[in-house]
CSV table of C-alpha atoms in Angstrom, one decimal:
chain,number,residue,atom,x,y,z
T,1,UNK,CA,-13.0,-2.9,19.4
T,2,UNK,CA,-16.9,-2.6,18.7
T,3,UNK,CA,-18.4,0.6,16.9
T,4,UNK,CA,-21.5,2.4,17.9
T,5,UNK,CA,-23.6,-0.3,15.5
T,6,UNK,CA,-21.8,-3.2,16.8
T,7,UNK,CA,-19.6,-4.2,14.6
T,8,UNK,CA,-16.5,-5.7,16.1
T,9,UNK,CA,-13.0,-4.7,14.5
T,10,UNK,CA,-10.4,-7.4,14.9
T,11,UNK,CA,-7.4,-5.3,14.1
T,12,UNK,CA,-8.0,-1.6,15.5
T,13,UNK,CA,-4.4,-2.0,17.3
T,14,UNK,CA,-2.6,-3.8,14.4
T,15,UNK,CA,-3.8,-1.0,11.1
T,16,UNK,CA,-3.2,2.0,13.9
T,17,UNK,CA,0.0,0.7,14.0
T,18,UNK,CA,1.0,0.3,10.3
T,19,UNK,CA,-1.0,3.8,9.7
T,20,UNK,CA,1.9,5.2,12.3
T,21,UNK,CA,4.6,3.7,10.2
T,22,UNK,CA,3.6,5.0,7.1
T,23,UNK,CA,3.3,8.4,8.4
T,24,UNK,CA,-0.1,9.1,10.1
T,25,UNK,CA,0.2,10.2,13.7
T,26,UNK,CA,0.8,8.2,17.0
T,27,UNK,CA,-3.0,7.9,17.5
T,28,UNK,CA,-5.2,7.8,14.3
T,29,UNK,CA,-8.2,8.3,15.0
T,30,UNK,CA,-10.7,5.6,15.4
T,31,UNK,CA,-13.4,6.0,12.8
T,32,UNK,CA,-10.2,6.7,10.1
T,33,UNK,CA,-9.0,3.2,11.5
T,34,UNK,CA,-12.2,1.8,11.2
T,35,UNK,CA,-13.4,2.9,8.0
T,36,UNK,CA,-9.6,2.1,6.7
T,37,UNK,CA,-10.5,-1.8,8.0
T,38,UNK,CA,-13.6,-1.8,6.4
T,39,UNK,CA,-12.0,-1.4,2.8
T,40,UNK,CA,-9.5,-3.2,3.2
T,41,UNK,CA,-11.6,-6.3,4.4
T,42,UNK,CA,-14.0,-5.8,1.3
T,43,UNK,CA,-10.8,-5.4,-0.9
T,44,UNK,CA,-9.1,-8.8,0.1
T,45,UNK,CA,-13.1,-10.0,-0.6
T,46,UNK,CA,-13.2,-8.8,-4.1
T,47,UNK,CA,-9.6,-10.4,-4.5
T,48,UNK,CA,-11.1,-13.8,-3.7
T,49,UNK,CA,-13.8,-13.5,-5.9
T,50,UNK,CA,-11.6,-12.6,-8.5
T,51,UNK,CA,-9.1,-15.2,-8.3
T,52,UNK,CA,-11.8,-18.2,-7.6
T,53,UNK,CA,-12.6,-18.5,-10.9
T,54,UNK,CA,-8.9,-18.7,-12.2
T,55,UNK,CA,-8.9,-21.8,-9.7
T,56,UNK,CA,-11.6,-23.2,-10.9
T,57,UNK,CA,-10.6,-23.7,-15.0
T,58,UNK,CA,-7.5,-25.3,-13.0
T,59,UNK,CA,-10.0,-27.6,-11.4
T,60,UNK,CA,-8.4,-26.9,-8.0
T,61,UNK,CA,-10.8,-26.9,-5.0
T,62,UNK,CA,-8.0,-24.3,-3.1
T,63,UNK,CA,-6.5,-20.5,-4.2
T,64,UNK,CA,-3.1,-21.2,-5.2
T,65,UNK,CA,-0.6,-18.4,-5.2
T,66,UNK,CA,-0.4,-18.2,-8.6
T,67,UNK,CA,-4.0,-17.1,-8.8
T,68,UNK,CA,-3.7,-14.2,-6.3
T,69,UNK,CA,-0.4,-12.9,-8.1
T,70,UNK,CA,-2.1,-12.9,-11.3
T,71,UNK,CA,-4.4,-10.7,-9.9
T,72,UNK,CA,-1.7,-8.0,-9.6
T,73,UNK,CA,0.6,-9.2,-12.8
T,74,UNK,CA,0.5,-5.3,-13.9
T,75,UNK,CA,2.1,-3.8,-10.9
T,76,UNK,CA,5.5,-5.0,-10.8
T,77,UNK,CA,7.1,-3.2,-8.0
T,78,UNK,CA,4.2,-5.6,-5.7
T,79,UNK,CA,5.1,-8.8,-7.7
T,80,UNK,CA,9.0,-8.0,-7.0
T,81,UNK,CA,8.0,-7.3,-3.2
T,82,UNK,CA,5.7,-10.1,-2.9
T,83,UNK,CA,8.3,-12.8,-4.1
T,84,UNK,CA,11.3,-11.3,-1.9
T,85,UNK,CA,8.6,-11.9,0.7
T,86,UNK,CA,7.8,-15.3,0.1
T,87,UNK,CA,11.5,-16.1,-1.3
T,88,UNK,CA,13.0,-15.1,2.1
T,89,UNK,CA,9.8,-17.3,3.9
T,90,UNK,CA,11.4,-19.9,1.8
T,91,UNK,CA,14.5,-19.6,2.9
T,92,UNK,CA,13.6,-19.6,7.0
T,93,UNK,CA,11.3,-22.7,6.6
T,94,UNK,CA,14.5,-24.6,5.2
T,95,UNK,CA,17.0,-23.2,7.9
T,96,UNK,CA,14.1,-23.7,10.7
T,97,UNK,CA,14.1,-27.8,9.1
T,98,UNK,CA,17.6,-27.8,8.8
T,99,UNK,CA,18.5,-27.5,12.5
T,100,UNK,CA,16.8,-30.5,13.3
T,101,UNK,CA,14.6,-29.3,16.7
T,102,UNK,CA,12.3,-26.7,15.3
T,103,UNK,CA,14.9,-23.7,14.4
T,104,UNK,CA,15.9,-23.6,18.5
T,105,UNK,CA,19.9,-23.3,17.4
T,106,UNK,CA,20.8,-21.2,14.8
T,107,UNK,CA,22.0,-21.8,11.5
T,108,UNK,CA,25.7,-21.5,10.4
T,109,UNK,CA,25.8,-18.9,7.3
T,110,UNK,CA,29.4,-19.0,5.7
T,111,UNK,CA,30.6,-15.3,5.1
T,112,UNK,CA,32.2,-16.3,1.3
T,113,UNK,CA,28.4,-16.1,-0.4
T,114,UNK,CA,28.7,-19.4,-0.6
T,115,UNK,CA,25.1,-19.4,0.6
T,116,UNK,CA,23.7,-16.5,-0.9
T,117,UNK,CA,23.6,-18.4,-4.5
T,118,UNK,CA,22.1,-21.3,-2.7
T,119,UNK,CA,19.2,-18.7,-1.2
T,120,UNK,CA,19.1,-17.0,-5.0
T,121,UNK,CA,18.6,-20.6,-6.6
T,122,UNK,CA,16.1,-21.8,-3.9
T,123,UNK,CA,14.1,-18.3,-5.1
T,124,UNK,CA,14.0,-18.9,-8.4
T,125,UNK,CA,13.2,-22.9,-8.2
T,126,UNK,CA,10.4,-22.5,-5.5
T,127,UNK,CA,8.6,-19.2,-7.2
T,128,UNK,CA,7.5,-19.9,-10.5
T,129,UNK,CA,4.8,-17.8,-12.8
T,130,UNK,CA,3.2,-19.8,-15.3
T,131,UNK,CA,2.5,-16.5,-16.9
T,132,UNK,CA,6.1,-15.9,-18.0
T,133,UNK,CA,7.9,-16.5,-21.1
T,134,UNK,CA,10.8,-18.2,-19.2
T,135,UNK,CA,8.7,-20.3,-17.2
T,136,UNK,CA,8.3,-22.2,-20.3
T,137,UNK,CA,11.6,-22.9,-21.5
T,138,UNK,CA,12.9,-23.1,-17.7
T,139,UNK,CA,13.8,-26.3,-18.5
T,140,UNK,CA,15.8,-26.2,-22.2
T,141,UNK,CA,17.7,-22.7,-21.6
T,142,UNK,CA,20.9,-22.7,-18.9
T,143,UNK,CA,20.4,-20.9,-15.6
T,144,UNK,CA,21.6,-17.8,-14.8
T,145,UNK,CA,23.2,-17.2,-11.6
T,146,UNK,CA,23.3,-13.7,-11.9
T,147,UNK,CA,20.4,-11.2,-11.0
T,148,UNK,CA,17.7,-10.4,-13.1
T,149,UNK,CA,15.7,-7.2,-13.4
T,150,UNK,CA,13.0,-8.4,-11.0
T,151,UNK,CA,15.6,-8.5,-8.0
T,152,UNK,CA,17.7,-5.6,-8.7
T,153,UNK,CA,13.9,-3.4,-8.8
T,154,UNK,CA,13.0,-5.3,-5.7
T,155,UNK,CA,16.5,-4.5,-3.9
T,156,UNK,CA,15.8,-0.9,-4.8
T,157,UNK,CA,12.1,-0.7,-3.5
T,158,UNK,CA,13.7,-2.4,-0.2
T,159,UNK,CA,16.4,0.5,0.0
T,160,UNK,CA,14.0,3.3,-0.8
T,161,UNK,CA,12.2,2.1,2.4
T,162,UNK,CA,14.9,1.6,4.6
T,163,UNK,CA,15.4,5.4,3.9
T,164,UNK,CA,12.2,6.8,4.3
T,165,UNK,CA,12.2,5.0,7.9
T,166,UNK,CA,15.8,6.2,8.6
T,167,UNK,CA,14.5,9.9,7.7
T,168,UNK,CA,11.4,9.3,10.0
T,169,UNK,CA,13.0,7.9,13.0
T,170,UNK,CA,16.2,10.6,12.5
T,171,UNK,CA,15.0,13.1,15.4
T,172,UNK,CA,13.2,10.0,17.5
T,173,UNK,CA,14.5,9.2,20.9
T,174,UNK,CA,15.4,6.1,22.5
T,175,UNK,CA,12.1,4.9,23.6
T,176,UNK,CA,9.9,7.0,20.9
T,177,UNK,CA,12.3,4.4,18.2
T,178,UNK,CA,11.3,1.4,20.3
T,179,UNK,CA,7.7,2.1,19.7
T,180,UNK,CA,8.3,2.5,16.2
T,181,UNK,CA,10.3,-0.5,15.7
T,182,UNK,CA,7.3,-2.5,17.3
T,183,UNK,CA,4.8,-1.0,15.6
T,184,UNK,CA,6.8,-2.4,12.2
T,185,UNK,CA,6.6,-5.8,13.0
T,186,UNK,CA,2.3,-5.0,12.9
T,187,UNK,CA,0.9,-8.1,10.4
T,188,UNK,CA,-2.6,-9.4,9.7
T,189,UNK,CA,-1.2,-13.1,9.4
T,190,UNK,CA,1.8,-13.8,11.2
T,191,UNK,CA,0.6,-15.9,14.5
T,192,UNK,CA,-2.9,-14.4,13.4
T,193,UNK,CA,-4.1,-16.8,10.6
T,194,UNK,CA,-7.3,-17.7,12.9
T,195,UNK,CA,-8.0,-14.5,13.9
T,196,UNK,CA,-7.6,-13.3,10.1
T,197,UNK,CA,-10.0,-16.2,9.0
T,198,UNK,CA,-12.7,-14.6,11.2
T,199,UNK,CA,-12.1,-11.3,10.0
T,200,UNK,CA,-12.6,-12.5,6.5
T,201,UNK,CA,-15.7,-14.2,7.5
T,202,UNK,CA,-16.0,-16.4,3.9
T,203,UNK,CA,-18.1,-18.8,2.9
T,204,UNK,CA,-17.1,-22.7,2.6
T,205,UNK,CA,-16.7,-22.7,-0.8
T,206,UNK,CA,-14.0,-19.6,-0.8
T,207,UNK,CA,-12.5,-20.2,2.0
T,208,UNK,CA,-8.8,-20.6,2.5
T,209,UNK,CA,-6.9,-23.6,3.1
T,210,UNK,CA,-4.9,-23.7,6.6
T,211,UNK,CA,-1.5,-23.7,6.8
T,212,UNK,CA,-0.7,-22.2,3.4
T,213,UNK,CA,0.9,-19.2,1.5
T,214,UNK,CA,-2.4,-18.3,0.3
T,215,UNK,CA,-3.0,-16.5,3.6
T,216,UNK,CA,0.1,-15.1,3.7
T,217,UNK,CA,-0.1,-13.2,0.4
T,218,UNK,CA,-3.6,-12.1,1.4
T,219,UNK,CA,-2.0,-10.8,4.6
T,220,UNK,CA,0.6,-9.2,2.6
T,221,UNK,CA,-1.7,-7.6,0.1
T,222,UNK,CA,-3.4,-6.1,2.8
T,223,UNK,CA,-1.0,-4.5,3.7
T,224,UNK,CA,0.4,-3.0,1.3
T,225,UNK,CA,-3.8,-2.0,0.7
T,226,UNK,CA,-3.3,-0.3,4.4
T,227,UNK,CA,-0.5,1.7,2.7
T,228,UNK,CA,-2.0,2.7,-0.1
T,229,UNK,CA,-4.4,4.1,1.5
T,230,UNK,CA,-2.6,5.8,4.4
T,231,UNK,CA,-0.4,7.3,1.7
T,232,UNK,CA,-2.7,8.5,-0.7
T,233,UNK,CA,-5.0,10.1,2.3
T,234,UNK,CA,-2.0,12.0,3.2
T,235,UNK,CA,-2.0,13.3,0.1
T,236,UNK,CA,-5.2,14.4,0.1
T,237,UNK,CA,-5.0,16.1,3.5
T,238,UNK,CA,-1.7,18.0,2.4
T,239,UNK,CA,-3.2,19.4,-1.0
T,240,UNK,CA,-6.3,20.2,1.3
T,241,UNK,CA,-4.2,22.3,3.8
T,242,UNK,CA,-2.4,24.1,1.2
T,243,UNK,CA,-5.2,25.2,-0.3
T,244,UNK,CA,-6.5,26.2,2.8
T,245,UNK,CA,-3.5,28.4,3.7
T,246,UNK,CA,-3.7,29.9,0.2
T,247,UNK,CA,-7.0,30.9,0.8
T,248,UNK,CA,-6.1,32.3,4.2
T,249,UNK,CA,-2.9,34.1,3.3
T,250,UNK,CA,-4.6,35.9,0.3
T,251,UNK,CA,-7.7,36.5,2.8
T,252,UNK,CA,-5.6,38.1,5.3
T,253,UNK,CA,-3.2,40.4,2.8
T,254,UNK,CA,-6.8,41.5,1.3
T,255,UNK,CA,-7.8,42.7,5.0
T,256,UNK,CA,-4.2,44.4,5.8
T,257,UNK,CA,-3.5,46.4,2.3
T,258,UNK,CA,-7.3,47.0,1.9
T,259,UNK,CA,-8.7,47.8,-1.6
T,260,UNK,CA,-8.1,50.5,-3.6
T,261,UNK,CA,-10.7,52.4,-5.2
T,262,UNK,CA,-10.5,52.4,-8.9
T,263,UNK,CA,-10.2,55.8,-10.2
T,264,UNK,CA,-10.6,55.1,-13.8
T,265,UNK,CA,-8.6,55.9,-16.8
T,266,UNK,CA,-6.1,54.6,-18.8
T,267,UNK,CA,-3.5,54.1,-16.4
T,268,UNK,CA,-5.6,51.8,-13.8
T,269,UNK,CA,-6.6,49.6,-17.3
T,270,UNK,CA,-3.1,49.3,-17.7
T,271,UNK,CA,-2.6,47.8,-14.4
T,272,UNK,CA,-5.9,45.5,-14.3
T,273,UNK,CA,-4.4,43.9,-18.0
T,274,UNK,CA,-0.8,43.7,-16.8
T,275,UNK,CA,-2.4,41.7,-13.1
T,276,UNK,CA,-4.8,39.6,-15.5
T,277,UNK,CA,-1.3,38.5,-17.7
T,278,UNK,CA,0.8,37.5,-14.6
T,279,UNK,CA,1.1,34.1,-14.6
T,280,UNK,CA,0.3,32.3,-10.9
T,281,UNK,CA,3.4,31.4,-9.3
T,282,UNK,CA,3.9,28.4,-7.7
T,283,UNK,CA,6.4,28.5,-5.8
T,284,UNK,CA,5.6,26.9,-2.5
T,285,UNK,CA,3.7,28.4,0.3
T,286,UNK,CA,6.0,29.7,3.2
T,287,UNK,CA,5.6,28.2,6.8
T,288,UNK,CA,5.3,31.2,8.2
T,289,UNK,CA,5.1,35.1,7.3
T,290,UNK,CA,3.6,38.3,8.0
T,291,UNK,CA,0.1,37.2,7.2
T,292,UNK,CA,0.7,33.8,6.9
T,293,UNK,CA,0.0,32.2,10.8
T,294,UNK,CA,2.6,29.7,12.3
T,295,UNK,CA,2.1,26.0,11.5
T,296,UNK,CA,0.5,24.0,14.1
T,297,UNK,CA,0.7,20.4,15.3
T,298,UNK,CA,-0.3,17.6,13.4
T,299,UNK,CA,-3.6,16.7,12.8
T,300,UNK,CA,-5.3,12.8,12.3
T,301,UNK,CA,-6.6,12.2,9.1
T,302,UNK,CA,-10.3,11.9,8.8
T,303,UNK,CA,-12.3,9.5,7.1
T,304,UNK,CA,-13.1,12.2,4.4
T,305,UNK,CA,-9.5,12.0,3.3
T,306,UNK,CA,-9.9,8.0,3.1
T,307,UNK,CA,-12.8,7.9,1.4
T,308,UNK,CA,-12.0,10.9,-1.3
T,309,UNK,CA,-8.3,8.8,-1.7
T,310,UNK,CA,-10.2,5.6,-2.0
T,311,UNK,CA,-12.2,7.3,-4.7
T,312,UNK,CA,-9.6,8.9,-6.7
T,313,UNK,CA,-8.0,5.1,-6.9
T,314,UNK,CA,-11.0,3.3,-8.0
T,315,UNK,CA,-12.0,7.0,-10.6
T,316,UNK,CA,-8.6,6.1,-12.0
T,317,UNK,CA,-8.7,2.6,-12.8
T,318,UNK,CA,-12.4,2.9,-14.3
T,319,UNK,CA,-11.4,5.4,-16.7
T,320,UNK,CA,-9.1,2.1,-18.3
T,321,UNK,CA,-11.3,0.2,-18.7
T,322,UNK,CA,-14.2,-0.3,-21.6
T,323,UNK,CA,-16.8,-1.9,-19.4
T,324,UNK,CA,-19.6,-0.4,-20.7
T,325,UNK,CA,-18.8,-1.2,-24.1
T,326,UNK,CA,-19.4,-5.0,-23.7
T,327,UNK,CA,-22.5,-4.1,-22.6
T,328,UNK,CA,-24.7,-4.7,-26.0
T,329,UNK,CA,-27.8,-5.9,-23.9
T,330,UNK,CA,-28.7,-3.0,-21.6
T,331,UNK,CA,-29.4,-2.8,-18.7
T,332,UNK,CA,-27.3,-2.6,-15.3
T,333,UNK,CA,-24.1,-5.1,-15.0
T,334,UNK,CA,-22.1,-4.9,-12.1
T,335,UNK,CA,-18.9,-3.3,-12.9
T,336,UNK,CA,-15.9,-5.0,-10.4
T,337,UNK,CA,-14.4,-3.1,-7.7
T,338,UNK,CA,-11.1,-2.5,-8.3
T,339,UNK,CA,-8.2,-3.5,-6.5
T,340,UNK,CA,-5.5,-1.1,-5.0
């Protein structure tokens, strides 16, 4: 799809979808999904600049996937999500090896967990973090076969998910849960890794290497970036509409009751200090009352709500940080973008 400058989007169809999942509307509309590709693609840019240079004190001419998870070390819900990801990619590369022709029969899984502990062990060899304290002493201390924190927060995230798509797709009919279950299986990578590499557009020298998990944990990254965003612009919208109602509700009760004139003396003071001491309630706003209007359909979200969600992420990591405190030279430095 091509904008009014020119600009070709490579994955109008894909981010509509995920938006849907995540609980936009059917049909987003197409400057939201356009301005939501446009951050995303300069967010998985800023994450290769970042994560170059920890490649090269390595002196590695490719990203490795330690680099790009290093990147996100601090948010440990998307560290446990991304190694059940690559874990479970792990675990269908050996099965689709195993069977000898490609993965064209299936694989024979024996119902005592017997392979389950093989599939936990494979995890834990295959996915190491140099970062960690037991990385280290992998080798000297005994392995545990039983779960650790990581996987228990991970199986948790996973369930939480399931849920909110079983509450979404509750009232959905037959064909309007096919649609839904198609529009989950939307990916920037999977089958796409050419089509990805285009839309990244990157020089030679950070360009990534084919046929690796590099692109796959970009692809999963953004993402999770597409969800962030779709989730924190629905937050936006909502406490915009609820201010809006408030602001119509107490408009309309002002036009029905009408003002009263102020006659003075001591008992209208009484009243003006005892309205001034009522705390606000806030209690939530009715759907519908005497002069409160029905609720009406859904709307889109508009590229205001992106770009004032986008903003409140970056406001909030900025205020962490101490960048201009390093700055003992003057002048302008460029302060990094920060990821979401």
């Amino acid at each position: 799809m091509e904008n009014a400058g020119g600009r070709e989007y490579k994955y109008f169809t894909e981010i509509s979808q995920m938006m849907f999942v995540f609980g936009e509307v059917q049909d987003p509309a197409p400057e939201t999904v356009n301005l939501v590709e446009d951050i995303v693609r300069s967010q998985v840019i800023e994450l290769i600049l970042q994560a170059r240079p920890l490649a090269s004190r390595r002196g590695a001419r490719y990203l490795a996937a330690e680099d790009l998870i290093f990147l996100i070390r601090h948010d440990r819900a998307k560290v446990n999500r991304l190694r059940t990801y690559l874990s479970w990619k792990e675990v269908r590369k050996h099965a689709k090896d195993s069977s000898g022709d490609g993965g064209a029969q299936e694989v024979d899984i024996p119902e005592d967990g017997a392979d389950d502990k093989l599939t936990q062990k494979a995890q834990k060899i295959t996915i190491k973090l140099p970062w960690e304290l037991l990385t280290m002493f992998q080798d000297v201390l005994p392995q545990d076969e039983e779960e650790d924190e990581d996987d228990i927060e991970a199986h948790e995230a996973s369930i939480q998910r399931l849920k909110e798509a079983d509450d979404a797709t509750r009232q959905m009919t037959r064909e309007e849960y096919q649609h839904y279950s198609d529009c989950r299986q939307a990916s920037f990578t999977y089958r796409k890794a050419k089509r990805f590499k285009e839309f990244l557009n990157l020089p030679p020298h950070l360009d990534l290497k084919a046929n690796d998990d590099t692109i796959d944990i970009v692809g999963f990254l953004a993402f999770e970036m597409v969800r962030s965003l779709t989730l924190a612009g629905l937050e936006v919208k909502k406490s915009l509409e609820e201010s809006y109602l408030r602001d119509d509700a107490y408009a309309n009760s002002s036009m029905v009751l009408g003002k009263r004139k102020n006659t003075g003396g001591l008992a209208s003071d009484a009243k003006r200090m005892r309205r001034d001491q009522t705390p606000e309630d806030d209690s939530p706003l009715p759907q519908s009352s005497l002069f409160v209007p029905p609720s009406e359909a859904r709307t889109s979200l508009r590229p205001e709500h992106i770009q004032d969600a986008f903003a409140r992420m970056q406001s909030d990591w900025t205020q962490r940080r101490s960048a201009g405190m390093r700055n003992w030279r003057g002048g302008l430095i460029r302060t990094t973008v920060s990821l979401i």
